mmCIF file of C-alpha atoms in Angstrom:
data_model
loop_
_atom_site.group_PDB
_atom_site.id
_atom_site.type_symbol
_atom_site.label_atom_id
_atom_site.label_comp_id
_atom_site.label_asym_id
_atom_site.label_seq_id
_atom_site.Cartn_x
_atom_site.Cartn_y
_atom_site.Cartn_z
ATOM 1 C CA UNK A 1 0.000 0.000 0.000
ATOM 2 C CA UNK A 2 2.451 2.544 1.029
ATOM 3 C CA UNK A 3 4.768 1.481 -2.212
ATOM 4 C CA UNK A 4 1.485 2.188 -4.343
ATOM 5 C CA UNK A 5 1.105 5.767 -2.890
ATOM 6 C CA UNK A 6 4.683 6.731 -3.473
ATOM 7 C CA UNK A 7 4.432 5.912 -6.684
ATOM 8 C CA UNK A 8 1.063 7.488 -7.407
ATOM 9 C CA UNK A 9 2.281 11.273 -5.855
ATOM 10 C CA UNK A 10 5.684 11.172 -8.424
ATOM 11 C CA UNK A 11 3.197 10.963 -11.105
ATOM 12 C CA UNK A 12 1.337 14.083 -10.303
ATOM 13 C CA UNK A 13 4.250 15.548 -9.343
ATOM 14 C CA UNK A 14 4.167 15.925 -5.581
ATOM 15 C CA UNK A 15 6.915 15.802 -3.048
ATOM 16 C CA UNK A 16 6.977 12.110 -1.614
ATOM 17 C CA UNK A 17 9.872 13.560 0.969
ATOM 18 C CA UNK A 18 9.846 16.224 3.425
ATOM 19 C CA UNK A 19 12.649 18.426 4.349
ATOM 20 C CA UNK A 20 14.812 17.323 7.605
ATOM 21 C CA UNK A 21 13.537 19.257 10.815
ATOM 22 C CA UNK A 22 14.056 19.321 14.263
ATOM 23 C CA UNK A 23 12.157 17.182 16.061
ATOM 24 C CA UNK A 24 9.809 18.847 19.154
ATOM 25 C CA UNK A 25 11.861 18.375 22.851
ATOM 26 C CA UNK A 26 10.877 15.414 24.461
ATOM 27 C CA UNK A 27 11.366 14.496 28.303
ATOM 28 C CA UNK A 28 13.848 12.133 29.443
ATOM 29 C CA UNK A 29 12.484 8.951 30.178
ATOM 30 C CA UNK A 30 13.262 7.619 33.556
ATOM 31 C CA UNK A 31 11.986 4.969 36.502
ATOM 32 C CA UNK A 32 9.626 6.189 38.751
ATOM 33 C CA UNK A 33 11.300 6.610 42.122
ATOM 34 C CA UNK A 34 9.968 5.024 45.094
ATOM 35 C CA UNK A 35 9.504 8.374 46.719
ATOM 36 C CA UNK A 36 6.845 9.080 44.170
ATOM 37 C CA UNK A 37 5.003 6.642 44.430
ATOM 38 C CA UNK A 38 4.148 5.397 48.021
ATOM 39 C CA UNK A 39 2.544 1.579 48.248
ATOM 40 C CA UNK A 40 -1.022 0.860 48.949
ATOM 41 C CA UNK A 41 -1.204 -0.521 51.979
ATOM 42 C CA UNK A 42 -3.334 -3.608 51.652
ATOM 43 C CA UNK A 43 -5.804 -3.389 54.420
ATOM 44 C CA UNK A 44 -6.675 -0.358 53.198
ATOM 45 C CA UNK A 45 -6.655 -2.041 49.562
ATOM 46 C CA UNK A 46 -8.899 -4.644 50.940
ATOM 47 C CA UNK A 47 -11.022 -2.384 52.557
ATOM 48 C CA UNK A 48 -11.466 0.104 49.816
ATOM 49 C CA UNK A 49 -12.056 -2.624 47.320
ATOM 50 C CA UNK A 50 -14.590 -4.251 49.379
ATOM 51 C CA UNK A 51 -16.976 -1.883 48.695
ATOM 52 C CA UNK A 52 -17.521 -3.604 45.104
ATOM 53 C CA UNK A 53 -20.298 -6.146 45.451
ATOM 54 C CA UNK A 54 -19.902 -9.232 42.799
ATOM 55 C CA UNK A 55 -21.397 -12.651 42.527
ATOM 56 C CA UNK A 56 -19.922 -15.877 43.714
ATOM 57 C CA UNK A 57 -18.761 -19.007 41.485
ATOM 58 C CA UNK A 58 -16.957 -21.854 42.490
ATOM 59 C CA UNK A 59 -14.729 -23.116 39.594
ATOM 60 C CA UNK A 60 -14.341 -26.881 39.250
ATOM 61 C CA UNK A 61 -12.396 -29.175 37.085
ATOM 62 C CA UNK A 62 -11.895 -33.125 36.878
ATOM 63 C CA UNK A 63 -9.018 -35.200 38.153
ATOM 64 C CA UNK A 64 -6.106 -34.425 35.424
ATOM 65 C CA UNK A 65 -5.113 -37.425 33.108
ATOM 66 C CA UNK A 66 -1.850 -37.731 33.956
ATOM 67 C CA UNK A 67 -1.384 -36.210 37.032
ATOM 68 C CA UNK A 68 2.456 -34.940 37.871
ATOM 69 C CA UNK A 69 3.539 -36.499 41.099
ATOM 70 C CA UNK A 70 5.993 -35.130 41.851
ATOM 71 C CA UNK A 71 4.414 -31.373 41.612
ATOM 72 C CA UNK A 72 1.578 -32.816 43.697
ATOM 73 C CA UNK A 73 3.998 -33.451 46.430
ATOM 74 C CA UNK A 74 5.497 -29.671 46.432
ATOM 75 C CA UNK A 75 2.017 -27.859 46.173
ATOM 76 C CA UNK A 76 -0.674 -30.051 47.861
ATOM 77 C CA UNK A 77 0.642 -32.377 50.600
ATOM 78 C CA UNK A 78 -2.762 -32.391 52.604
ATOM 79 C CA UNK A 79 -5.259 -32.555 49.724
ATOM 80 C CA UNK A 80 -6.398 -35.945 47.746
ATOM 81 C CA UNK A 81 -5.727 -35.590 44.030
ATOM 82 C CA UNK A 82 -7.174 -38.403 42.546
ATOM 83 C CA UNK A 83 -10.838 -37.096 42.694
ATOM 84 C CA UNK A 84 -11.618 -33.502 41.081
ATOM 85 C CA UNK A 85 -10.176 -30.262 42.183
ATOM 86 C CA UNK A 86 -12.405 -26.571 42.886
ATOM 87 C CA UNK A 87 -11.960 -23.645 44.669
ATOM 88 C CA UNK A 88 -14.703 -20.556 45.374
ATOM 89 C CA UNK A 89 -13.980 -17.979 43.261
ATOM 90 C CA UNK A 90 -14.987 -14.348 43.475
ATOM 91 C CA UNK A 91 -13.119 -13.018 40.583
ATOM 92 C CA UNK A 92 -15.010 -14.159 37.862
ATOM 93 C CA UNK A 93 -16.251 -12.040 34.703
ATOM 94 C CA UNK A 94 -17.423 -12.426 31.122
ATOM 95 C CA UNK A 95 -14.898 -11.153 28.924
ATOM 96 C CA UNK A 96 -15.628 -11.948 25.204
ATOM 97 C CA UNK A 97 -18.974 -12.584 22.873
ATOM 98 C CA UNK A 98 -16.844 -13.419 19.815
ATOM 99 C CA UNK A 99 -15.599 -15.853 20.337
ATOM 100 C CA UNK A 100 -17.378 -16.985 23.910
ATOM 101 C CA UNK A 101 -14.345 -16.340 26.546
ATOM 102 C CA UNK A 102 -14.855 -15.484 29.915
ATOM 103 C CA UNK A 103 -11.960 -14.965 32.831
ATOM 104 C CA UNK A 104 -11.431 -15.838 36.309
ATOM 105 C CA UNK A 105 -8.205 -15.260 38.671
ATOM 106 C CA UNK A 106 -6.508 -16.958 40.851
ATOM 107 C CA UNK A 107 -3.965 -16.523 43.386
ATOM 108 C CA UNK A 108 -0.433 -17.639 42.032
ATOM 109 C CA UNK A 109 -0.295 -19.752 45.741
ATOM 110 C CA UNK A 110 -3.158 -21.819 45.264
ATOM 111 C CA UNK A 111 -2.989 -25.420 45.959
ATOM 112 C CA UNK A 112 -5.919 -26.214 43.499
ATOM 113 C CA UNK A 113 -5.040 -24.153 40.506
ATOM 114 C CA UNK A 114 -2.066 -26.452 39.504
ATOM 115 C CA UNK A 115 -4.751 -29.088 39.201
ATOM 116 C CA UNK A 116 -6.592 -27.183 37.134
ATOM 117 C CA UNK A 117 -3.999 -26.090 34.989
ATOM 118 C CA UNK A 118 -2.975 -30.156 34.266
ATOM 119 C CA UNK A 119 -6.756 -30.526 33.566
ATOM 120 C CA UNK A 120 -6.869 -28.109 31.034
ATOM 121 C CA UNK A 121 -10.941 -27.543 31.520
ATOM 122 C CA UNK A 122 -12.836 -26.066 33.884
ATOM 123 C CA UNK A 123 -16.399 -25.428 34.844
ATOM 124 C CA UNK A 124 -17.939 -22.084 36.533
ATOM 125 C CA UNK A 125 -20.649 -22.881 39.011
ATOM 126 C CA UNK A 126 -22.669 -19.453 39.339
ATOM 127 C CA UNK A 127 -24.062 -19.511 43.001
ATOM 128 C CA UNK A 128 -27.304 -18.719 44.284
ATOM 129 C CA UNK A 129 -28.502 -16.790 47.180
ATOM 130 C CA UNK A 130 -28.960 -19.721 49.501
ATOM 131 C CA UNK A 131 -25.463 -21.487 48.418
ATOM 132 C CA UNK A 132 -23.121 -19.821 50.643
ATOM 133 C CA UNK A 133 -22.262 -22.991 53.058
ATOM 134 C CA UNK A 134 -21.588 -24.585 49.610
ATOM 135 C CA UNK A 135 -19.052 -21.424 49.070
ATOM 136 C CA UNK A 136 -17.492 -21.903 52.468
ATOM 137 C CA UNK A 137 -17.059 -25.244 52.064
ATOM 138 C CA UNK A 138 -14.832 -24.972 48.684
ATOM 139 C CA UNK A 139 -13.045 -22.074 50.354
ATOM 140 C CA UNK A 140 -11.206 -23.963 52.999
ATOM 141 C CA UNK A 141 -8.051 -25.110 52.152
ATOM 142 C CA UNK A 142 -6.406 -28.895 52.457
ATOM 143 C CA UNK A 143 -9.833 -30.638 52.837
ATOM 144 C CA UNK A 144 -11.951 -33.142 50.821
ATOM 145 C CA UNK A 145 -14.070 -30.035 49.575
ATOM 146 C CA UNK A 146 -16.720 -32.767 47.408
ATOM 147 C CA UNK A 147 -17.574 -34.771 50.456
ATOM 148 C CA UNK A 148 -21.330 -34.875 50.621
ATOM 149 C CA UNK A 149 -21.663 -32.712 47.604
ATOM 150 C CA UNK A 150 -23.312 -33.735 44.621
ATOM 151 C CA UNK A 151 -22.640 -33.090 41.029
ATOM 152 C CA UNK A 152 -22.280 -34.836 37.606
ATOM 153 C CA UNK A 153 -20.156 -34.430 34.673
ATOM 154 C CA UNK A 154 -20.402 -31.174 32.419
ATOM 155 C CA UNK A 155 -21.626 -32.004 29.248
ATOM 156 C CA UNK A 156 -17.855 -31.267 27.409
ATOM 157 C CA UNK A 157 -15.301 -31.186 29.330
ATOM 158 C CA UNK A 158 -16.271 -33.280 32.176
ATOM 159 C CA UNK A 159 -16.011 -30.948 35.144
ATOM 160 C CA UNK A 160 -18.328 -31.116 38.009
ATOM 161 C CA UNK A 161 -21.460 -29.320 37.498
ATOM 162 C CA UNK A 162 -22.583 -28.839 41.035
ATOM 163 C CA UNK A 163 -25.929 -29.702 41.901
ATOM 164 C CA UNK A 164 -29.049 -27.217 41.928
ATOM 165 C CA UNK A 165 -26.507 -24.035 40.750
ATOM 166 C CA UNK A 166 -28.528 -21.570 39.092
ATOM 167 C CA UNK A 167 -25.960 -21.014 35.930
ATOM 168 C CA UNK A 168 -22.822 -23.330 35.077
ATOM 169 C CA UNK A 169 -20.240 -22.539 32.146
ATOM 170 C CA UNK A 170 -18.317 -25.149 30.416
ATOM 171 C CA UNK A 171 -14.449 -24.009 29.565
ATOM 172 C CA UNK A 172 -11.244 -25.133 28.102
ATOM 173 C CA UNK A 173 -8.316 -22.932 29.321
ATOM 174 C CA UNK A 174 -7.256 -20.958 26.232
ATOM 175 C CA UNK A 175 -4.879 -18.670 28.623
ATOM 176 C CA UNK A 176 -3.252 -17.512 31.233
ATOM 177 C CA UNK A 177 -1.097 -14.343 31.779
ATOM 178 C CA UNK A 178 0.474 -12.915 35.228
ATOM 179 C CA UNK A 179 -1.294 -10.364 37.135
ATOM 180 C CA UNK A 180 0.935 -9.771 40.084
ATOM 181 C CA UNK A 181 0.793 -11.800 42.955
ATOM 182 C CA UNK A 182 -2.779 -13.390 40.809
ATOM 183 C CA UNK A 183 -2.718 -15.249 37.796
ATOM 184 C CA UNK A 184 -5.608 -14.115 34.865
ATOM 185 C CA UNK A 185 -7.103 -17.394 33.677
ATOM 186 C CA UNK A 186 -9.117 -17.069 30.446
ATOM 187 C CA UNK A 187 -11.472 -19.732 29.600
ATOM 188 C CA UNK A 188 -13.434 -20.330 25.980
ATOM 189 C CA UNK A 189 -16.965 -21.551 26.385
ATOM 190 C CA UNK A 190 -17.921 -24.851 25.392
ATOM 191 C CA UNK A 191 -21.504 -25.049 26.529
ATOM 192 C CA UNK A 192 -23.272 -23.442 29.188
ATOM 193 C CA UNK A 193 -26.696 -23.487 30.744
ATOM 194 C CA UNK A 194 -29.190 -21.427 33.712
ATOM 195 C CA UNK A 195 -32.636 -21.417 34.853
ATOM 196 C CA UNK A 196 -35.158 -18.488 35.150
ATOM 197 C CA UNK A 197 -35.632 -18.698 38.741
ATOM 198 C CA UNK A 198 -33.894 -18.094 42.319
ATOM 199 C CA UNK A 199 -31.526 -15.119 43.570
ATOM 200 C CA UNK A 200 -27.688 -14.596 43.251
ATOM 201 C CA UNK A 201 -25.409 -15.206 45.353
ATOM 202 C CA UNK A 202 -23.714 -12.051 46.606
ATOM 203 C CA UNK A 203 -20.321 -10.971 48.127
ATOM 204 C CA UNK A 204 -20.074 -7.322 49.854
ATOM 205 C CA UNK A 205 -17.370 -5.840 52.292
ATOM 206 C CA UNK A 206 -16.592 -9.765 53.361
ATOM 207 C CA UNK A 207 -20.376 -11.124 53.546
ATOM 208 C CA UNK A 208 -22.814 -12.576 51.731
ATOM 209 C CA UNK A 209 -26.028 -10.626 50.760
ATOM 210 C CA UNK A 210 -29.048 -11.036 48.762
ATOM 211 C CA UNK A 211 -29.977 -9.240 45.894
ATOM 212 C CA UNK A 212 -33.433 -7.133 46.041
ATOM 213 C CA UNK A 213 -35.285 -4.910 43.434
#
């Protein structure tokens, strides 16, 4: 394209160069100093932050295939790993329409995620208003966190759909970039599925709520 313009302004004669000029002054590029820029401290992150109600998921994914032992043994030394892995997740948001990609993150010190990650699938379980023991139960750490709780397989990938959730979402992992001390997981939507009826599950300044008109 820009060959084919060239050639078109010698034809009528116009320049196709510009005389050399002095460029405007531009500022030195430098790091910002620590001085300038104090940290956040993180209760008052947490705090401040807080204040941003969202809903409540738990993501879920089925035993890996061929599970690494010997990572097992460095990240989860309490945990099971032959049965499926999950975790509660606030962080969850839809991200894309074309194609279907939606996003979660996780902290890069979670035991469960490096399950996940071997699985390469995952399912969101959207939770509803009277689900929050179920949330509290898949937010404790180095415990059988399925025990008593029923589910069956998503309908692609295989991840447990929890029982009686309101919405579920059917990934693959199609990527995952660094986002400090989180990691951005980005998930393509292989099927997905919700009913009409019931109330969200909702998170607020480190409670659950309910959502009213």
């Amino acid at each position: 394209m820009a060959a084919t313009v060239v050639r078109y302004l010698r034809t009528v004669g116009a320049p196709t160069a510009a005389e050399p000029y002095d460029a405007l002054p531009r500022p030195d590029l430098r790091a910002v100093g620590a001085d300038e820029r104090p940290p956040v401290d993180p209760a008052a992150f947490r705090s401040v932050l807080g204040h941003f109600a969202s809903g409540v998921t738990v993501i879920t994914a089925p035993p890996a295939a061929h599970p690494d032992e010997a990572t097992d043994q460095v990240t989860d030394q309490v945990t099971d790993h032959t049965g499926p892995a999950g975790f509660a997740c606030q962080s969850f948001a839809s991200l894309s329409l074309d194609p279907p990609l939606v996003t979660f993150m996780v902290a890069r010190t979670s035991t469960t995620w490096p399950r996940i990650a071997r699985a390469g699938v995952f399912c969101v379980n959207i939770l509803g208003a009277d689900q929050g023991d179920l949330c509290r139960a898949f937010a404790v750490s180095g415990a059988d966190k399925f025990a008593g709780v029923g589910h069956e397989p998503a309908p692609v990938t295989g991840s447990p759909l929890l029982d009686s959730v309101p919405a579920w979402i059917d990934c693959r992992v199609q990527a995952v970039h660094t986002g400090g001390d989180h990691l951005i997981v980005v998930g393509r939507v292989e099927a997905l599925g919700g009913t009409d009826d019931g109330e969200p599950l909702l998170f607020h300044r480190g409670r659950f709520g309910r959502f009213s008109a």
